Amino acid sequence: MRNCFLAFLPLVILLAAPEAPAQSGPGEAPQEKPPTRYTSFRPGELWYDTDGNLINAHGGGILLVGNTYYWYGEKRAQHQEEGVNVYSSQDLYNWQYEGEALTPSSDPAHDLALGCLMERPKVIYNQRTGKYVMWFHLELKGQGYQAARAGVAVADKPTGPFRYVSSFRPNNHMSRDMGLYVDEDGAAYHIYSSRENYDLRLARLADDYLTPTTQDTLLFASHREAPAVFKKDGKYYLITSGCTGWALNEASLHVASSLFGPWQLLGDPMTGPQAKLTFGGQSTFVLPVAGQRGAFMFMADRWNPKDLKDSRYLWLPVQFKNNRPSISWLDQWNLSFFNQ
Ligand code: DGJ
């Protein structure tokens, strides 16, 4: 009888396990947990994919294809960057690992030689060419942040594999932190930190999205990075962070009626405790939530420079107070928040 009970013990423990995995204590390596079904977002908590591995997709962004979301982000080791990971999900809570979308090269002479940095990858779909186009911030191996290039890769499927096309300084401008934005008319834009991050610039992309055009403008010169653009009711909004490396800083929000500006500073969109430090995070993307008109989700990274792969994800709903975007901390929430 006793042996019989022991035989069933693992099953009993599994059934009694809480829905979301518990966090490890300070200094402990995060534990690998069995797959679990999430029904909410828990900003800053450990987040596991459907195989039970920690999600590794930092500085990322999301593309919706049909009714599937694809999340692209930096694959990080403790410090090194190891390429771009992609995950898929139907509900935004549960993510299936789809593999490496873009892999570093084993050729030390390649632009993407292992040891290079591929930061802040974003993917958009080009209707004309039928290709998925990835842009990312590329730093060449062994050169710190001096190369300051934008990199471009393409794929036939959202999960890749992406094929490296080229990298460059757009119109000869340095290009570090970046985002992409596709407007309702299909025109796409690259928003990037330039001139040692003092300038934030925006360039319209060519029709195939593979290169910038010379429509390339200085938006403002206030030393900002981590740009994330979204549009509501004909107005463009732009969230950025300060430039303090991995350290925390205050976010800001700009608004404009045209992407090329003028951009008006509205101030810090974060409200409540820890708002002045973006709740310990740094912007990376704002996702329009499918099927929920006017619903947007703010995505940020809570970087852990001692162990970059353990940087956490802060996803929070964008609220509109007096028609102005505002973001408050929530320990836990789900998409029904947008029905309120
Ligand atoms: C801040 C940027 O936003 C990150 O993507 C990364 O480049 C760090 N700086 C590196 O210090």
PDB file of N, CA, C and O in Angstrom, residues 181 228-232 235-239 253 263 286-288 296 318 320 325:
ATOM      1  N   TYR A 181       7.791  50.391 -37.701  1.00  0.00           N
ATOM      2  CA  TYR A 181       6.355  50.670 -37.652  1.00  0.00           C
ATOM      3  C   TYR A 181       5.791  50.585 -39.065  1.00  0.00           C
ATOM      4  O   TYR A 181       6.362  51.170 -39.992  1.00  0.00           O
ATOM      5  N   ALA A 228       9.304  52.846 -29.225  1.00  0.00           N
ATOM      6  CA  ALA A 228       8.146  51.991 -29.515  1.00  0.00           C
ATOM      7  C   ALA A 228       7.008  52.897 -29.974  1.00  0.00           C
ATOM      8  O   ALA A 228       6.584  53.789 -29.232  1.00  0.00           O
ATOM      9  N   VAL A 229       6.559  52.686 -31.232  1.00  0.00           N
ATOM     10  CA  VAL A 229       5.529  53.560 -31.836  1.00  0.00           C
ATOM     11  C   VAL A 229       4.194  52.844 -31.889  1.00  0.00           C
ATOM     12  O   VAL A 229       4.145  51.640 -32.149  1.00  0.00           O
ATOM     13  N   PHE A 230       3.109  53.553 -31.669  1.00  0.00           N
ATOM     14  CA  PHE A 230       1.779  53.026 -31.947  1.00  0.00           C
ATOM     15  C   PHE A 230       0.872  54.175 -32.365  1.00  0.00           C
ATOM     16  O   PHE A 230       1.236  55.349 -32.230  1.00  0.00           O
ATOM     17  N   LYS A 231      -0.290  53.795 -32.919  1.00  0.00           N
ATOM     18  CA  LYS A 231      -1.186  54.820 -33.481  1.00  0.00           C
ATOM     19  C   LYS A 231      -2.592  54.581 -32.962  1.00  0.00           C
ATOM     20  O   LYS A 231      -3.074  53.437 -32.970  1.00  0.00           O
ATOM     21  N   LYS A 232      -3.221  55.639 -32.502  1.00  0.00           N
ATOM     22  CA  LYS A 232      -4.619  55.517 -32.073  1.00  0.00           C
ATOM     23  C   LYS A 232      -5.368  56.768 -32.500  1.00  0.00           C
ATOM     24  O   LYS A 232      -4.897  57.882 -32.288  1.00  0.00           O
ATOM     25  N   LYS A 235      -3.575  59.544 -34.309  1.00  0.00           N
ATOM     26  CA  LYS A 235      -2.390  60.152 -33.695  1.00  0.00           C
ATOM     27  C   LYS A 235      -1.322  59.091 -33.470  1.00  0.00           C
ATOM     28  O   LYS A 235      -1.630  57.957 -33.080  1.00  0.00           O
ATOM     29  N   TYR A 236      -0.083  59.480 -33.705  1.00  0.00           N
ATOM     30  CA  TYR A 236       1.049  58.574 -33.476  1.00  0.00           C
ATOM     31  C   TYR A 236       1.620  58.863 -32.082  1.00  0.00           C
ATOM     32  O   TYR A 236       1.767  60.032 -31.698  1.00  0.00           O
ATOM     33  N   TYR A 237       1.912  57.781 -31.366  1.00  0.00           N
ATOM     34  CA  TYR A 237       2.529  57.918 -30.052  1.00  0.00           C
ATOM     35  C   TYR A 237       3.883  57.212 -30.083  1.00  0.00           C
ATOM     36  O   TYR A 237       4.043  56.178 -30.756  1.00  0.00           O
ATOM     37  N   LEU A 238       4.819  57.753 -29.341  1.00  0.00           N
ATOM     38  CA  LEU A 238       6.175  57.204 -29.322  1.00  0.00           C
ATOM     39  C   LEU A 238       6.673  57.173 -27.881  1.00  0.00           C
ATOM     40  O   LEU A 238       6.767  58.227 -27.231  1.00  0.00           O
ATOM     41  N   ILE A 239       6.925  55.977 -27.382  1.00  0.00           N
ATOM     42  CA  ILE A 239       7.497  55.826 -26.036  1.00  0.00           C
ATOM     43  C   ILE A 239       8.990  55.570 -26.195  1.00  0.00           C
ATOM     44  O   ILE A 239       9.399  54.772 -27.053  1.00  0.00           O
ATOM     45  N   LEU A 253       6.882  60.019 -23.345  1.00  0.00           N
ATOM     46  CA  LEU A 253       5.877  59.801 -24.379  1.00  0.00           C
ATOM     47  C   LEU A 253       5.783  61.058 -25.244  1.00  0.00           C
ATOM     48  O   LEU A 253       5.681  62.168 -24.714  1.00  0.00           O
ATOM     49  N   TRP A 263       7.042  66.269 -33.237  1.00  0.00           N
ATOM     50  CA  TRP A 263       6.664  65.433 -32.092  1.00  0.00           C
ATOM     51  C   TRP A 263       6.613  66.306 -30.841  1.00  0.00           C
ATOM     52  O   TRP A 263       7.564  66.997 -30.516  1.00  0.00           O
ATOM     53  N   VAL A 286       5.091  48.272 -28.495  1.00  0.00           N
ATOM     54  CA  VAL A 286       3.685  48.408 -28.084  1.00  0.00           C
ATOM     55  C   VAL A 286       2.858  47.608 -29.078  1.00  0.00           C
ATOM     56  O   VAL A 286       2.927  47.838 -30.290  1.00  0.00           O
ATOM     57  N   LEU A 287       2.105  46.651 -28.570  1.00  0.00           N
ATOM     58  CA  LEU A 287       1.337  45.729 -29.421  1.00  0.00           C
ATOM     59  C   LEU A 287      -0.135  46.143 -29.473  1.00  0.00           C
ATOM     60  O   LEU A 287      -0.785  46.216 -28.427  1.00  0.00           O
ATOM     61  N   PRO A 288      -0.670  46.371 -30.687  1.00  0.00           N
ATOM     62  CA  PRO A 288      -2.119  46.515 -30.793  1.00  0.00           C
ATOM     63  C   PRO A 288      -2.745  45.130 -30.585  1.00  0.00           C
ATOM     64  O   PRO A 288      -2.382  44.184 -31.279  1.00  0.00           O
ATOM     65  N   PHE A 296      -4.057  48.365 -26.455  1.00  0.00           N
ATOM     66  CA  PHE A 296      -2.616  48.282 -26.710  1.00  0.00           C
ATOM     67  C   PHE A 296      -1.910  47.747 -25.476  1.00  0.00           C
ATOM     68  O   PHE A 296      -2.282  48.081 -24.345  1.00  0.00           O
ATOM     69  N   VAL A 318      -1.981  49.529 -21.906  1.00  0.00           N
ATOM     70  CA  VAL A 318      -1.963  50.992 -22.061  1.00  0.00           C
ATOM     71  C   VAL A 318      -3.397  51.466 -21.807  1.00  0.00           C
ATOM     72  O   VAL A 318      -4.334  50.968 -22.424  1.00  0.00           O
ATOM     73  N   PHE A 320      -6.090  54.808 -21.502  1.00  0.00           N
ATOM     74  CA  PHE A 320      -6.217  56.162 -22.060  1.00  0.00           C
ATOM     75  C   PHE A 320      -7.006  57.005 -21.076  1.00  0.00           C
ATOM     76  O   PHE A 320      -8.185  56.769 -20.853  1.00  0.00           O
ATOM     77  N   PRO A 325      -2.324  58.355 -23.390  1.00  0.00           N
ATOM     78  CA  PRO A 325      -1.853  57.045 -22.940  1.00  0.00           C
ATOM     79  C   PRO A 325      -1.224  57.102 -21.552  1.00  0.00           C
ATOM     80  O   PRO A 325      -0.470  58.040 -21.250  1.00  0.00           O
TER      81      PRO A 325
END
